[in-house]
Tab-separated table of N, CA and C in Angstrom:
chain	number	residue	atom	x	y	z
A	282	GLN	N	0.844	-1.183	-0.001
A	282	GLN	CA	0.095	0.012	-0.050
A	282	GLN	C	0.847	1.250	0.033
A	283	VAL	N	0.336	2.330	-0.626
A	283	VAL	CA	1.082	3.472	-0.775
A	283	VAL	C	0.169	4.638	-0.243
A	284	GLN	N	0.849	5.661	0.433
A	284	GLN	CA	0.145	6.857	0.880
A	284	GLN	C	0.840	7.961	0.510
A	285	LEU	N	0.028	9.163	0.033
A	285	LEU	CA	0.590	10.345	-0.295
A	285	LEU	C	-0.090	11.326	0.471
A	286	VAL	N	0.809	12.248	1.188
A	286	VAL	CA	0.238	13.160	2.242
A	286	VAL	C	0.796	14.556	1.791
A	287	GLU	N	-0.061	15.304	1.546
A	287	GLU	CA	0.296	16.914	1.268
A	287	GLU	C	0.277	17.608	2.286
A	288	SER	N	0.945	18.814	2.339
A	288	SER	CA	0.984	19.882	3.073
A	288	SER	C	1.506	21.097	2.651
A	289	GLY	N	1.160	22.223	3.367
A	289	GLY	CA	1.865	23.581	3.038
A	289	GLY	C	0.674	24.561	2.485
A	290	GLY	N	-0.475	24.087	2.186
A	290	GLY	CA	-1.594	24.862	1.674
A	290	GLY	C	-1.839	26.003	2.632
A	291	GLY	N	-2.554	27.063	2.176
A	291	GLY	CA	-3.149	28.039	2.999
A	291	GLY	C	-3.671	29.173	2.245
A	292	ALA	N	-3.739	30.257	2.759
A	292	ALA	CA	-4.510	31.529	2.254
A	292	ALA	C	-3.460	32.551	2.125
A	293	VAL	N	-3.245	33.147	1.036
A	293	VAL	CA	-2.186	34.204	0.759
A	293	VAL	C	-3.007	35.300	-0.200
A	294	GLN	N	-2.184	36.305	-0.035
A	294	GLN	CA	-2.672	37.471	-0.935
A	294	GLN	C	-1.914	37.341	-2.303
A	295	ALA	N	-2.445	37.880	-3.339
A	295	ALA	CA	-1.976	37.971	-4.648
A	295	ALA	C	-0.486	38.483	-4.633
A	296	GLY	N	0.275	37.861	-5.364
A	296	GLY	CA	1.804	38.149	-5.362
A	296	GLY	C	2.699	37.394	-4.415
A	297	GLY	N	1.957	36.823	-3.337
A	297	GLY	CA	2.660	35.938	-2.455
A	297	GLY	C	3.160	34.580	-2.678
A	298	SER	N	3.745	33.977	-1.922
A	298	SER	CA	4.457	32.605	-2.133
A	298	SER	C	3.740	31.460	-1.024
A	299	LEU	N	3.805	30.164	-1.638
A	299	LEU	CA	3.650	29.166	-0.761
A	299	LEU	C	4.489	27.986	-1.238
A	300	ARG	N	4.768	27.021	-0.488
A	300	ARG	CA	5.562	25.863	-0.734
A	300	ARG	C	4.795	24.752	-0.424
A	301	LEU	N	4.410	23.842	-1.270
A	301	LEU	CA	3.578	22.676	-1.026
A	301	LEU	C	4.818	21.507	-0.914
A	302	SER	N	4.318	20.592	-0.047
A	302	SER	CA	4.997	19.192	0.118
A	302	SER	C	4.174	17.986	0.049
A	303	CYS	N	4.886	16.913	-0.563
A	303	CYS	CA	3.923	15.618	-0.671
A	303	CYS	C	5.049	14.570	-0.264
A	304	ALA	N	4.756	13.951	0.625
A	304	ALA	CA	5.655	12.778	1.089
A	304	ALA	C	4.904	11.464	0.844
A	305	ALA	N	5.602	10.511	0.212
A	305	ALA	CA	5.047	9.223	-0.074
A	305	ALA	C	5.688	8.146	0.906
A	306	SER	N	4.812	7.297	1.321
A	306	SER	CA	5.117	6.352	2.086
A	306	SER	C	4.440	4.860	1.758
A	307	GLY	N	5.156	3.692	2.222
A	307	GLY	CA	4.487	2.598	1.959
A	307	GLY	C	5.625	1.591	1.313
A	308	SER	N	5.239	0.549	0.873
A	308	SER	CA	5.960	-0.475	0.360
A	308	SER	C	6.556	-0.149	-1.162
A	309	ILE	N	7.350	1.046	-1.142
A	309	ILE	CA	7.667	1.677	-2.518
A	309	ILE	C	9.084	1.222	-2.755
A	310	LEU	N	9.234	0.671	-4.061
A	310	LEU	CA	10.431	0.235	-4.649
A	310	LEU	C	11.139	1.438	-5.566
A	311	ASN	N	10.250	2.184	-6.155
A	311	ASN	CA	10.673	3.213	-6.985
A	311	ASN	C	9.448	4.347	-7.255
A	312	ILE	N	9.735	5.381	-7.395
A	312	ILE	CA	8.581	6.430	-7.884
A	312	ILE	C	9.119	7.072	-9.210
A	313	TYR	N	8.586	6.504	-10.177
A	313	TYR	CA	9.061	7.137	-11.572
A	313	TYR	C	8.715	8.499	-11.750
A	314	LEU	N	7.493	8.800	-11.352
A	314	LEU	CA	6.917	10.035	-11.661
A	314	LEU	C	6.302	10.554	-10.494
A	315	MET	N	6.394	11.996	-10.109
A	315	MET	CA	5.591	12.765	-9.308
A	315	MET	C	5.220	14.022	-9.734
A	316	GLY	N	3.940	14.327	-9.426
A	316	GLY	CA	3.437	15.583	-9.765
A	316	GLY	C	2.339	16.224	-9.093
A	317	TRP	N	1.913	17.457	-9.439
A	317	TRP	CA	0.987	17.988	-8.807
A	317	TRP	C	-0.296	18.412	-9.934
A	318	TYR	N	-1.466	18.269	-9.457
A	318	TYR	CA	-2.521	18.754	-10.105
A	318	TYR	C	-3.409	19.693	-9.229
A	319	ARG	N	-4.285	20.293	-9.856
A	319	ARG	CA	-5.172	21.237	-9.076
A	319	ARG	C	-6.576	21.303	-9.699
A	320	GLN	N	-7.603	21.491	-8.774
A	320	GLN	CA	-8.831	21.511	-9.124
A	320	GLN	C	-9.675	22.609	-8.697
A	321	ALA	N	-9.961	23.624	-9.349
A	321	ALA	CA	-10.815	24.749	-8.757
A	321	ALA	C	-12.307	24.316	-8.774
A	322	SER	N	-12.979	25.256	-7.910
A	322	SER	CA	-14.396	24.949	-7.839
A	322	SER	C	-15.036	25.151	-9.225
A	323	GLY	N	-15.886	24.018	-9.554
A	323	GLY	CA	-16.482	24.049	-10.785
A	323	GLY	C	-15.654	23.732	-12.164
A	324	LYS	N	-14.525	23.382	-11.903
A	324	LYS	CA	-13.580	23.081	-13.054
A	324	LYS	C	-13.130	21.771	-12.862
A	325	GLN	N	-12.492	21.235	-13.997
A	325	GLN	CA	-11.984	19.978	-13.971
A	325	GLN	C	-10.582	19.903	-13.454
A	326	ARG	N	-10.193	18.610	-13.141
A	326	ARG	CA	-8.686	18.825	-12.345
A	326	ARG	C	-7.753	18.903	-13.560
A	327	GLU	N	-6.579	19.632	-13.233
A	327	GLU	CA	-5.654	19.937	-14.434
A	327	GLU	C	-4.225	19.582	-13.948
A	328	LEU	N	-3.501	19.413	-14.909
A	328	LEU	CA	-1.998	19.282	-14.508
A	328	LEU	C	-1.203	20.336	-14.133
A	329	VAL	N	-0.492	20.561	-13.126
A	329	VAL	CA	0.280	21.741	-12.897
A	329	VAL	C	1.693	21.549	-13.208
A	330	ALA	N	2.470	20.481	-12.603
A	330	ALA	CA	3.713	20.262	-12.991
A	330	ALA	C	4.055	18.751	-12.634
A	331	THR	N	5.154	18.121	-13.323
A	331	THR	CA	5.631	16.774	-12.893
A	331	THR	C	7.106	16.947	-12.977
A	332	VAL	N	7.512	15.807	-12.186
A	332	VAL	CA	9.114	15.715	-12.229
A	332	VAL	C	9.233	14.231	-12.248
A	333	THR	N	10.190	13.705	-13.067
A	333	THR	CA	10.815	12.184	-13.113
A	333	THR	C	11.703	12.061	-11.965
A	334	SER	N	11.943	10.691	-11.810
A	334	SER	CA	13.006	10.292	-10.994
A	334	SER	C	14.500	10.811	-11.439
A	335	GLY	N	14.483	11.060	-12.629
A	335	GLY	CA	15.729	11.734	-13.144
A	335	GLY	C	16.040	13.183	-13.113
A	336	GLY	N	14.901	13.900	-12.710
A	336	GLY	CA	14.828	15.254	-12.473
A	336	GLY	C	14.211	16.068	-13.643
A	337	SER	N	13.873	15.309	-14.603
A	337	SER	CA	13.173	15.997	-15.776
A	337	SER	C	11.847	16.704	-15.416
A	338	THR	N	11.409	18.011	-15.699
A	338	THR	CA	10.458	18.535	-15.170
A	338	THR	C	9.505	19.017	-16.351
A	339	ASN	N	8.128	19.261	-16.073
A	339	ASN	CA	7.230	19.757	-17.169
A	339	ASN	C	6.117	20.540	-16.311
A	340	TYR	N	5.875	21.731	-16.934
A	340	TYR	CA	4.893	22.612	-16.352
A	340	TYR	C	3.816	23.017	-17.278
A	341	ALA	N	2.523	23.294	-16.649
A	341	ALA	CA	1.477	23.899	-17.582
A	341	ALA	C	1.933	25.273	-17.918
A	342	ASP	N	1.475	25.614	-18.955
A	342	ASP	CA	1.810	26.956	-19.483
A	342	ASP	C	1.369	28.169	-18.564
A	343	SER	N	0.356	27.936	-17.770
A	343	SER	CA	-0.217	28.967	-16.966
A	343	SER	C	0.748	29.182	-15.598
A	344	VAL	N	1.573	28.311	-15.429
A	344	VAL	CA	2.356	28.334	-14.115
A	344	VAL	C	3.932	28.640	-14.627
A	345	LYS	N	4.330	28.392	-15.759
A	345	LYS	CA	5.669	28.519	-16.123
A	345	LYS	C	6.319	29.885	-15.614
A	346	GLY	N	7.530	29.774	-15.058
A	346	GLY	CA	8.151	30.977	-14.584
A	346	GLY	C	7.674	31.448	-13.241
A	347	ARG	N	6.733	30.937	-12.677
A	347	ARG	CA	6.348	31.185	-11.361
A	347	ARG	C	6.418	30.052	-10.393
A	348	PHE	N	6.216	28.782	-10.684
A	348	PHE	CA	6.218	27.580	-9.936
A	348	PHE	C	7.444	26.899	-10.278
A	349	THR	N	8.067	26.266	-9.232
A	349	THR	CA	9.043	25.313	-9.447
A	349	THR	C	8.807	24.012	-8.750
A	350	ILE	N	8.838	22.913	-9.435
A	350	ILE	CA	8.700	21.512	-8.835
A	350	ILE	C	10.166	20.873	-8.497
A	351	SER	N	10.211	20.281	-7.426
A	351	SER	CA	11.625	19.580	-7.247
A	351	SER	C	11.164	18.227	-6.494
A	352	ARG	N	12.228	17.506	-6.210
A	352	ARG	CA	12.052	16.213	-5.719
A	352	ARG	C	13.298	15.758	-4.999
A	353	ASP	N	12.928	15.232	-3.848
A	353	ASP	CA	13.973	14.644	-2.841
A	353	ASP	C	13.710	13.014	-3.030
A	354	ASN	N	14.541	12.354	-3.806
A	354	ASN	CA	14.304	10.826	-3.986
A	354	ASN	C	14.496	10.137	-2.640
A	355	ALA	N	15.570	10.594	-1.908
A	355	ALA	CA	15.920	9.823	-0.679
A	355	ALA	C	14.665	9.906	0.184
A	356	LYS	N	13.730	11.029	0.216
A	356	LYS	CA	12.901	11.113	1.240
A	356	LYS	C	11.469	10.901	0.384
A	357	ASN	N	11.475	10.421	-0.773
A	357	ASN	CA	10.299	10.246	-1.535
A	357	ASN	C	9.216	11.296	-1.378
A	358	THR	N	9.657	12.510	-1.578
A	358	THR	CA	8.968	13.715	-1.288
A	358	THR	C	9.138	14.598	-2.618
A	359	VAL	N	8.030	15.380	-2.960
A	359	VAL	CA	8.062	16.254	-4.053
A	359	VAL	C	7.640	17.580	-3.481
A	360	TYR	N	8.201	18.649	-4.012
A	360	TYR	CA	7.679	20.049	-3.523
A	360	TYR	C	7.311	20.756	-4.682
A	361	LEU	N	6.484	21.834	-4.390
A	361	LEU	CA	5.937	22.721	-5.351
A	361	LEU	C	6.145	24.244	-4.734
A	362	GLN	N	7.100	24.907	-5.202
A	362	GLN	CA	7.340	26.117	-4.811
A	362	GLN	C	6.564	27.083	-5.788
A	363	MET	N	5.634	27.811	-5.116
A	363	MET	CA	4.712	28.682	-5.898
A	363	MET	C	4.777	30.208	-5.460
A	364	ASN	N	5.480	30.976	-6.515
A	364	ASN	CA	5.601	32.392	-6.374
A	364	ASN	C	4.735	33.153	-7.201
A	365	SER	N	4.672	34.474	-6.978
A	365	SER	CA	3.862	35.395	-7.572
A	365	SER	C	2.392	34.830	-7.849
A	366	LEU	N	1.996	34.301	-6.859
A	366	LEU	CA	0.464	33.720	-6.822
A	366	LEU	C	-0.634	34.718	-7.321
A	367	LYS	N	-1.420	34.240	-8.194
A	367	LYS	CA	-2.647	34.778	-8.715
A	367	LYS	C	-3.856	34.202	-8.133
A	368	PRO	N	-5.059	35.050	-8.202
A	368	PRO	CA	-6.308	34.562	-7.726
A	368	PRO	C	-6.726	33.389	-8.484
A	369	GLU	N	-6.313	33.118	-9.668
A	369	GLU	CA	-6.694	32.257	-10.649
A	369	GLU	C	-5.985	30.866	-10.108
A	370	ASP	N	-4.965	30.915	-9.261
A	370	ASP	CA	-4.227	29.730	-8.835
A	370	ASP	C	-4.986	29.084	-7.480
A	371	THR	N	-6.184	29.741	-7.200
A	371	THR	CA	-6.981	29.230	-6.081
A	371	THR	C	-7.578	27.852	-6.581
A	372	ALA	N	-7.131	26.691	-5.800
A	372	ALA	CA	-7.636	25.436	-6.110
A	372	ALA	C	-7.302	24.632	-4.867
A	373	VAL	N	-7.836	23.382	-5.110
A	373	VAL	CA	-7.425	22.178	-4.258
A	373	VAL	C	-6.183	21.728	-4.942
A	374	TYR	N	-5.070	21.490	-4.444
A	374	TYR	CA	-3.801	20.969	-5.095
A	374	TYR	C	-3.605	19.487	-4.621
A	375	TYR	N	-3.595	18.556	-5.561
A	375	TYR	CA	-3.316	17.237	-5.353
A	375	TYR	C	-2.008	16.627	-5.649
A	376	CYS	N	-1.430	15.781	-4.923
A	376	CYS	CA	-0.117	15.208	-5.204
A	376	CYS	C	-0.529	13.841	-6.097
A	377	ASN	N	0.202	13.524	-6.972
A	377	ASN	CA	0.033	12.330	-7.685
A	377	ASN	C	1.535	11.702	-7.983
A	378	ALA	N	1.410	10.383	-7.870
A	378	ALA	CA	2.772	9.575	-8.201
A	378	ALA	C	2.465	8.218	-8.976
A	379	PHE	N	3.380	7.866	-9.791
A	379	PHE	CA	3.335	6.697	-10.340
A	379	PHE	C	4.319	5.649	-9.751
A	380	VAL	N	4.033	4.822	-9.008
A	380	VAL	CA	4.780	4.051	-8.148
A	380	VAL	C	5.060	2.654	-8.600
A	381	VAL	N	6.207	2.237	-8.347
A	381	VAL	CA	6.568	0.625	-8.639
A	381	VAL	C	6.676	0.074	-7.281
A	382	SER	N	6.000	-0.877	-6.861
A	382	SER	CA	6.025	-1.666	-5.589
A	382	SER	C	6.155	-3.122	-5.854
A	383	GLY	N	6.353	-3.897	-4.890
A	383	GLY	CA	6.495	-5.391	-5.094
A	383	GLY	C	4.990	-5.789	-5.740
A	384	ARG	N	3.935	-5.041	-5.575
A	384	ARG	CA	2.666	-5.519	-6.235
A	384	ARG	C	2.485	-5.028	-7.522
A	385	GLY	N	3.447	-4.374	-8.145
A	385	GLY	CA	3.390	-3.923	-9.414
A	385	GLY	C	3.364	-2.311	-9.592
A	386	ARG	N	2.749	-1.804	-10.632
A	386	ARG	CA	2.786	-0.316	-10.782
A	386	ARG	C	1.349	0.136	-10.736
A	387	GLY	N	1.416	1.499	-10.304
A	387	GLY	CA	0.064	2.013	-10.157
A	387	GLY	C	0.176	3.664	-9.860
A	388	ASN	N	-1.020	4.296	-10.040
A	388	ASN	CA	-1.091	5.704	-9.808
A	388	ASN	C	-1.659	5.834	-8.498
A	389	TYR	N	-1.118	6.879	-7.696
A	389	TYR	CA	-1.796	7.167	-6.449
A	389	TYR	C	-1.982	8.615	-6.012
A	390	TRP	N	-2.887	9.078	-5.456
A	390	TRP	CA	-3.390	10.318	-5.179
A	390	TRP	C	-3.328	10.607	-3.797
A	391	GLY	N	-3.010	11.984	-3.352
A	391	GLY	CA	-3.025	12.434	-2.205
A	391	GLY	C	-4.227	12.951	-1.800
A	392	GLN	N	-4.616	13.421	-0.523
A	392	GLN	CA	-6.004	13.936	-0.229
A	392	GLN	C	-6.243	15.456	-0.570
A	393	GLY	N	-5.313	15.966	-0.929
A	393	GLY	CA	-5.405	17.649	-1.485
A	393	GLY	C	-5.238	18.460	-0.361
A	394	THR	N	-4.688	19.462	-0.901
A	394	THR	CA	-4.538	20.808	0.033
A	394	THR	C	-4.961	22.042	-0.438
A	395	GLN	N	-5.773	22.782	0.261
A	395	GLN	CA	-6.395	23.933	-0.250
A	395	GLN	C	-5.415	25.229	-0.342
A	396	VAL	N	-5.212	25.744	-1.612
A	396	VAL	CA	-4.651	26.972	-1.829
A	396	VAL	C	-5.559	28.094	-2.285
A	397	THR	N	-5.520	29.129	-1.344
A	397	THR	CA	-6.527	30.301	-1.879
A	397	THR	C	-5.679	31.604	-1.797
A	398	VAL	N	-5.921	32.153	-2.960
A	398	VAL	CA	-5.255	33.615	-3.287
A	398	VAL	C	-6.146	34.633	-3.438
A	399	SER	N	-6.149	35.602	-2.548
A	399	SER	CA	-7.065	36.686	-2.607
A	399	SER	C	-6.411	37.852	-3.263
A	400	SER	N	-7.309	38.808	-3.701
A	400	SER	CA	-6.920	40.052	-4.555
A	400	SER	C	-6.363	40.998	-3.624
């Protein structure tokens, strides 16, 4: 079994910063890919950023230049540094991981953490 736990969400003013963390635990052999998705009220869940075990990153166009994803493989943890936050960034942010374990491979999701950006 694999668990993903997010932390670091909160309420900030436009232009502020937050740093999200997601720690994976369980019978993990390897985490090939970790990433962040977000879902605003009334909208579909969308990809924010991903990072591979080798450090390759990918970002949604809407966050390029403002958000930075990073990963600590030794801690099975992924981070999302969010700068220059906009009200449009308000959403529940979910951690996602593609995990290899003794039982095979699969995608796992965290419980989500709320980010609220006010004008």
